[in-house]
Structures are given as structure tokens and as C-alpha cells.
């Protein structure tokens, strides 16, 4: 391929990718910001009790006090809850969050005013930060499937502190019939060493959440 052809293909790929991110953002803003309900503004459509059951297990990946970056933090509800739940277990988490939506980040700053400067508008895929974090939490749907490996490698290399953990979650939706991805198996297939994993499963067997984590070796 001629170098000009290559450059124009890259440009077209990057504009397609931007279109993909824009569409995701539009869809999320319509769904999350149509309500004043804090849970809905974090993409949750059920009860607070089920939210706790579906999210608290993320803390199984937290083995010490430290900095916690939630990629796709929405209105900051998960960060707020994790800080509280971690505190009950004797850990102190300093929250950091990133979201592609300015309106959601503004809500997160209102929720966590003491940490407003830790909450920024950015695309998780291209995010660059001046520091690294003990815990970095992400979902995979933030990037197209063909970029999962590149995305996760970037997070691990650039954002996770030495001896820190990259935590990957997948959520189901009962109302939409969506089952969570088997994150542990998927990460292994991509070539990562999985340090631990956990699931939140309801009494009838329905899996609400799958979480797996990778440790960044020193
Ligand atoms: C399901 S919510 C997750 C909320 C919370 N982190 C949790 O796990 O419960 C997904 C959030 O990710 C944001 N998001 C989607 N793609 C993103 C991207 N590429 N970069 C940053 N944020 C993104 C959306 O705007 C939305 O607020």
C-alpha cells in the first residue's frame, strides 16, 4: 500500500471510531439523563438493594487502601458506594473518575464535591493521566470489540500502578435478556493472567455481574 493510501485509511478508521464513540455517548446521555434518579443516572434500573448486590463484589478485587479510578464513572454513584463499602471493610479509597459525558461528570462532581478535581471528562480509550492508580475499573463496552486487547494493554501499561490491579466487570440486564460476558475466560483468551474473579448470582441462578482482575507485576 502507498503511504498516502495508508494515511487516508488510518484517517478514515479514526473518523469511523469517533463516530462510534459519539453514538455511544448520545445513547448513554439519552438513557441516563432522562431521569433524576441517581441509580438510573448510573445505568441501573432496579432497586438499591439489587444495585448493592450487583456492584459490591467489585470490592473483592480491592486488597488495600489506595487510589481507585472508575472509567465510565457516570454520575459517580459507584465511586461513592465503593468508598463507603470499602470503609466498612477497613480500606480507604481515594476516588478518581472519567466519563465521556460532560453532563454526567458534572453530576459526579456534585455527588463527590471534595473530589471534584479528580473527576474529568475524557474518552477512556485515549485517556492519558499524570499519575497511575492502585485500582482501575472498566467495562469492555467502552471500545469496539476489535480494540479490546489494545485498550486493556494500554490501561495496564499506562494507568495501573505497579502492584496495582486492573478490574474488568460485565453486567447483565434481566429486562433486556443480556447475560454478562465471562470476563475471566475472555481475559485469559486475550493472553492475560487473571489474578481473581467473582460473580454475583441470584437465587434462581441468574448472573448479575461478573468481575475479574489482572495484577500489574512489579
Ligand atoms: C454502565 S455506566 C457505568 C457506571 C459505573 N462505572 C458502574 O460500573 O456501575 C457506563 C458509563 O461509561 C461511560 N462511557 C462509555 N464509553 C466511554 C468511553 N469510551 N470513555 C469514557 N466513558 C465512557 C458512559 O457515559 C456511562 O456513563
Short mmCIF file of C-alpha atoms and ligand atoms in Angstrom, two decimals:
data_model
loop_
_atom_site.label_atom_id
_atom_site.label_comp_id
_atom_site.label_asym_id
_atom_site.label_seq_id
_atom_site.Cartn_x
_atom_site.Cartn_y
_atom_site.Cartn_z
CA UNK A 1 0.00 0.00 0.00
CA UNK A 2 1.28 3.50 -0.85
CA UNK A 3 1.98 5.69 2.18
CA UNK A 4 -0.75 8.19 1.18
CA UNK A 5 -3.27 5.34 0.91
CA UNK A 6 -2.22 4.11 4.33
CA UNK A 7 -2.59 7.56 5.88
CA UNK A 8 -6.04 8.08 4.40
CA UNK A 9 -7.16 4.64 5.58
CA UNK A 10 -5.96 5.47 9.11
CA UNK A 11 -7.81 8.81 8.97
CA UNK A 12 -10.98 7.13 7.81
CA UNK A 13 -10.65 4.48 10.53
CA UNK A 14 -10.18 7.14 13.18
CA UNK A 15 -13.18 9.12 11.95
CA UNK A 16 -15.26 5.91 11.99
CA UNK A 17 -14.05 5.27 15.52
CA UNK A 18 -15.00 8.80 16.59
CA UNK A 19 -18.45 8.27 15.07
CA UNK A 20 -18.75 5.09 17.14
CA UNK A 21 -17.81 6.92 20.36
CA UNK A 22 -20.20 9.79 19.55
CA UNK A 23 -23.07 7.35 19.03
CA UNK A 24 -22.32 5.62 22.34
CA UNK A 25 -22.27 8.94 24.15
CA UNK A 26 -25.56 10.09 22.59
CA UNK A 27 -27.26 6.82 23.53
CA UNK A 28 -25.99 6.95 27.13
CA UNK A 29 -26.93 10.58 27.64
CA UNK A 30 -30.49 9.97 26.44
CA UNK A 31 -30.87 6.92 28.68
CA UNK A 32 -29.10 8.19 31.82
CA UNK A 33 -30.08 11.85 31.85
CA UNK A 34 -33.79 11.38 31.21
CA UNK A 35 -34.27 10.78 34.94
CA UNK A 36 -33.32 12.44 38.21
CA UNK A 37 -32.95 9.01 39.79
CA UNK A 38 -29.33 8.52 40.89
CA UNK A 39 -29.36 4.83 40.01
CA UNK A 40 -30.70 5.40 36.53
CA UNK A 41 -28.05 8.08 36.02
CA UNK A 42 -25.55 5.26 36.54
CA UNK A 43 -27.35 2.91 34.17
CA UNK A 44 -29.18 0.94 36.87
CA UNK A 45 -32.90 0.27 36.51
CA UNK A 46 -33.69 -1.85 39.56
CA UNK A 47 -33.71 -1.45 43.34
CA UNK A 48 -30.93 -0.04 45.56
CA UNK A 49 -30.66 -3.46 47.25
CA UNK A 50 -30.04 -5.22 43.93
CA UNK A 51 -27.56 -2.47 42.98
CA UNK A 52 -25.57 -3.24 46.11
CA UNK A 53 -25.64 -6.96 45.32
CA UNK A 54 -24.63 -6.32 41.71
CA UNK A 55 -21.79 -3.89 42.49
CA UNK A 56 -20.35 -4.56 45.94
CA UNK A 57 -18.49 -7.64 44.72
CA UNK A 58 -16.11 -5.31 42.81
CA UNK A 59 -14.52 -4.77 46.22
CA UNK A 60 -13.30 -8.37 46.22
CA UNK A 61 -10.57 -7.08 43.92
CA UNK A 62 -9.55 -4.40 46.41
CA UNK A 63 -6.86 -5.71 48.74
CA UNK A 64 -5.57 -2.45 50.24
CA UNK A 65 -6.33 1.23 50.69
CA UNK A 66 -5.38 3.36 47.68
CA UNK A 67 -6.47 5.27 44.62
CA UNK A 68 -9.41 3.92 42.61
CA UNK A 69 -10.10 5.10 39.06
CA UNK A 70 -13.55 4.27 37.70
CA UNK A 71 -13.51 4.52 33.91
CA UNK A 72 -17.01 5.43 32.77
CA UNK A 73 -17.90 6.78 36.21
CA UNK A 74 -21.30 8.16 35.09
CA UNK A 75 -22.76 10.23 37.97
CA UNK A 76 -20.20 8.90 40.46
CA UNK A 77 -22.61 6.62 42.31
CA UNK A 78 -20.37 3.56 42.06
CA UNK A 79 -17.38 5.52 43.38
CA UNK A 80 -19.41 6.89 46.26
CA UNK A 81 -20.73 3.43 47.17
CA UNK A 82 -17.34 1.73 46.83
CA UNK A 83 -15.74 4.32 49.14
CA UNK A 84 -18.42 3.62 51.73
CA UNK A 85 -18.34 -0.18 51.38
CA UNK A 86 -14.54 -0.21 51.44
CA UNK A 87 -14.59 1.92 54.59
CA UNK A 88 -16.80 -0.70 56.25
CA UNK A 89 -14.07 -3.24 55.46
CA UNK A 90 -11.27 -1.05 56.80
CA UNK A 91 -9.94 0.28 53.46
CA UNK A 92 -9.79 3.90 52.39
CA UNK A 93 -10.27 4.52 48.68
CA UNK A 94 -9.47 7.88 47.07
CA UNK A 95 -11.88 8.18 44.14
CA UNK A 96 -11.00 9.20 40.60
CA UNK A 97 -13.40 9.08 37.68
CA UNK A 98 -13.53 9.62 33.97
CA UNK A 99 -16.55 9.77 31.72
CA UNK A 100 -17.09 10.62 28.09
CA UNK A 101 -20.16 12.71 29.02
CA UNK A 102 -19.64 16.20 30.45
CA UNK A 103 -23.16 16.23 31.89
CA UNK A 104 -22.54 13.01 33.81
CA UNK A 105 -19.17 14.23 35.10
CA UNK A 106 -20.88 17.40 36.35
CA UNK A 107 -23.31 15.20 38.31
CA UNK A 108 -20.40 13.17 39.68
CA UNK A 109 -18.67 16.38 40.82
CA UNK A 110 -21.84 17.40 42.67
CA UNK A 111 -22.03 13.96 44.28
CA UNK A 112 -18.39 13.98 45.36
CA UNK A 113 -17.53 17.68 45.76
CA UNK A 114 -14.43 17.01 47.85
CA UNK A 115 -13.01 15.09 44.90
CA UNK A 116 -14.35 17.28 42.08
CA UNK A 117 -10.90 17.80 40.57
CA UNK A 118 -10.43 14.01 40.37
CA UNK A 119 -13.45 13.70 38.06
CA UNK A 120 -12.75 14.51 34.44
CA UNK A 121 -14.30 14.34 31.01
CA UNK A 122 -12.30 12.07 28.72
CA UNK A 123 -12.50 9.06 26.49
CA UNK A 124 -11.19 6.05 28.40
CA UNK A 125 -9.60 4.70 25.22
CA UNK A 126 -7.36 7.72 24.66
CA UNK A 127 -7.03 8.82 28.27
CA UNK A 128 -3.61 9.96 29.45
CA UNK A 129 -3.09 10.88 33.08
CA UNK A 130 -0.17 12.31 35.03
CA UNK A 131 -0.42 9.54 37.62
CA UNK A 132 -1.12 5.84 37.96
CA UNK A 133 -3.78 4.25 40.16
CA UNK A 134 -3.82 1.30 42.56
CA UNK A 135 -7.14 0.15 41.10
CA UNK A 136 -8.53 0.84 37.65
CA UNK A 137 -12.06 -0.36 36.93
CA UNK A 138 -13.54 -0.66 33.45
CA UNK A 139 -16.23 -2.25 31.34
CA UNK A 140 -15.30 -3.56 27.92
CA UNK A 141 -18.15 -1.95 26.01
CA UNK A 142 -16.36 1.40 26.04
CA UNK A 143 -14.45 0.39 22.91
CA UNK A 144 -15.34 -1.69 19.84
CA UNK A 145 -14.58 -5.39 20.25
CA UNK A 146 -11.60 -5.35 17.87
CA UNK A 147 -9.90 -2.85 20.21
CA UNK A 148 -10.42 -4.73 23.49
CA UNK A 149 -6.88 -6.09 23.61
CA UNK A 150 -5.25 -2.76 22.74
CA UNK A 151 -7.46 -0.99 25.29
CA UNK A 152 -6.69 -3.37 28.14
CA UNK A 153 -2.95 -3.35 27.40
CA UNK A 154 -2.94 0.44 27.44
CA UNK A 155 -4.75 0.56 30.76
CA UNK A 156 -2.40 -1.95 32.31
CA UNK A 157 0.76 -0.33 31.00
CA UNK A 158 -0.17 3.33 31.42
CA UNK A 159 -2.82 3.71 34.11
CA UNK A 160 -2.33 0.90 36.62
CA UNK A 161 0.36 1.48 39.26
CA UNK A 162 2.96 -1.25 39.93
CA UNK A 163 1.35 -3.98 42.07
CA UNK A 164 -2.00 -2.39 41.27
CA UNK A 165 -4.99 -4.12 39.70
CA UNK A 166 -6.98 -3.72 36.51
CA UNK A 167 -10.55 -4.71 37.34
CA UNK A 168 -12.90 -5.62 34.49
CA UNK A 169 -16.63 -6.02 35.02
CA UNK A 170 -19.51 -7.20 32.87
CA UNK A 171 -23.12 -6.57 33.79
CA UNK A 172 -26.29 -8.35 32.74
CA UNK A 173 -29.71 -6.90 32.09
CA UNK A 174 -32.58 -9.13 33.01
CA UNK A 175 -35.16 -6.86 31.42
CA UNK A 176 -33.25 -6.84 28.11
CA UNK A 177 -32.19 -10.51 28.33
CA UNK A 178 -28.48 -9.65 28.26
CA UNK A 179 -26.14 -12.07 30.02
CA UNK A 180 -22.72 -10.90 31.23
CA UNK A 181 -19.58 -11.83 29.35
CA UNK A 182 -17.44 -14.50 31.02
CA UNK A 183 -14.71 -11.96 31.73
CA UNK A 184 -12.29 -14.39 33.33
CA UNK A 185 -12.27 -16.71 30.32
CA UNK A 186 -12.18 -13.82 27.89
CA UNK A 187 -9.18 -12.18 29.58
CA UNK A 188 -7.32 -15.50 29.54
CA UNK A 189 -8.12 -15.91 25.83
CA UNK A 190 -6.63 -12.47 25.23
CA UNK A 191 -3.45 -13.68 26.92
CA UNK A 192 -3.72 -12.06 30.35
CA UNK A 193 -3.03 -13.78 33.64
CA UNK A 194 -6.16 -13.48 35.74
CA UNK A 195 -5.46 -12.94 39.43
CA UNK A 196 -9.01 -13.45 40.65
CA UNK A 197 -12.65 -13.39 39.68
CA UNK A 198 -16.05 -13.28 41.29
CA UNK A 199 -19.70 -13.37 40.25
CA UNK A 200 -22.94 -12.03 41.73
CA UNK A 201 -25.60 -14.67 41.18
CA UNK A 202 -29.24 -14.51 42.22
CA UNK A 203 -31.02 -17.43 43.90
CA UNK A 204 -32.58 -18.58 40.64
CA UNK A 205 -29.14 -18.77 39.01
CA UNK A 206 -29.28 -15.53 37.03
CA UNK A 207 -25.83 -13.91 36.96
CA UNK A 208 -26.00 -10.17 37.55
CA UNK A 209 -22.31 -9.35 37.39
CA UNK A 210 -19.00 -10.92 36.51
CA UNK A 211 -15.76 -9.33 37.65
CA UNK A 212 -12.16 -10.42 37.01
CA UNK A 213 -8.89 -8.70 37.71
CA UNK A 214 -5.32 -8.65 36.49
CA UNK A 215 -2.41 -7.66 38.70
CA UNK A 216 0.37 -5.49 37.33
CA UNK A 217 3.58 -7.26 38.25
CA UNK A 218 6.37 -5.10 39.63
C1 LIG B 1 -22.86 1.41 32.77
S1 LIG B 1 -22.17 3.01 33.17
C2 LIG B 1 -21.01 2.50 34.37
C3 LIG B 1 -21.20 3.22 35.68
C4 LIG B 1 -20.27 2.68 36.76
N1 LIG B 1 -18.88 2.81 36.37
C5 LIG B 1 -20.56 1.24 37.04
O1 LIG B 1 -19.74 0.37 36.70
O2 LIG B 1 -21.62 0.95 37.62
C6 LIG B 1 -21.15 3.36 31.73
C7 LIG B 1 -20.59 4.78 31.68
O3 LIG B 1 -19.46 4.77 30.82
C8 LIG B 1 -19.42 5.94 30.04
N2 LIG B 1 -18.63 5.64 28.83
C9 LIG B 1 -18.98 4.88 27.77
N3 LIG B 1 -17.97 4.80 26.90
C10 LIG B 1 -16.94 5.55 27.42
C11 LIG B 1 -15.64 5.86 26.99
N4 LIG B 1 -15.15 5.39 25.84
N5 LIG B 1 -14.86 6.63 27.78
C12 LIG B 1 -15.34 7.13 28.95
N6 LIG B 1 -16.58 6.87 29.40
C13 LIG B 1 -17.37 6.08 28.66
C14 LIG B 1 -20.87 6.27 29.79
O4 LIG B 1 -21.04 7.66 29.51
C15 LIG B 1 -21.53 5.83 31.10
O5 LIG B 1 -21.62 6.91 31.98
#
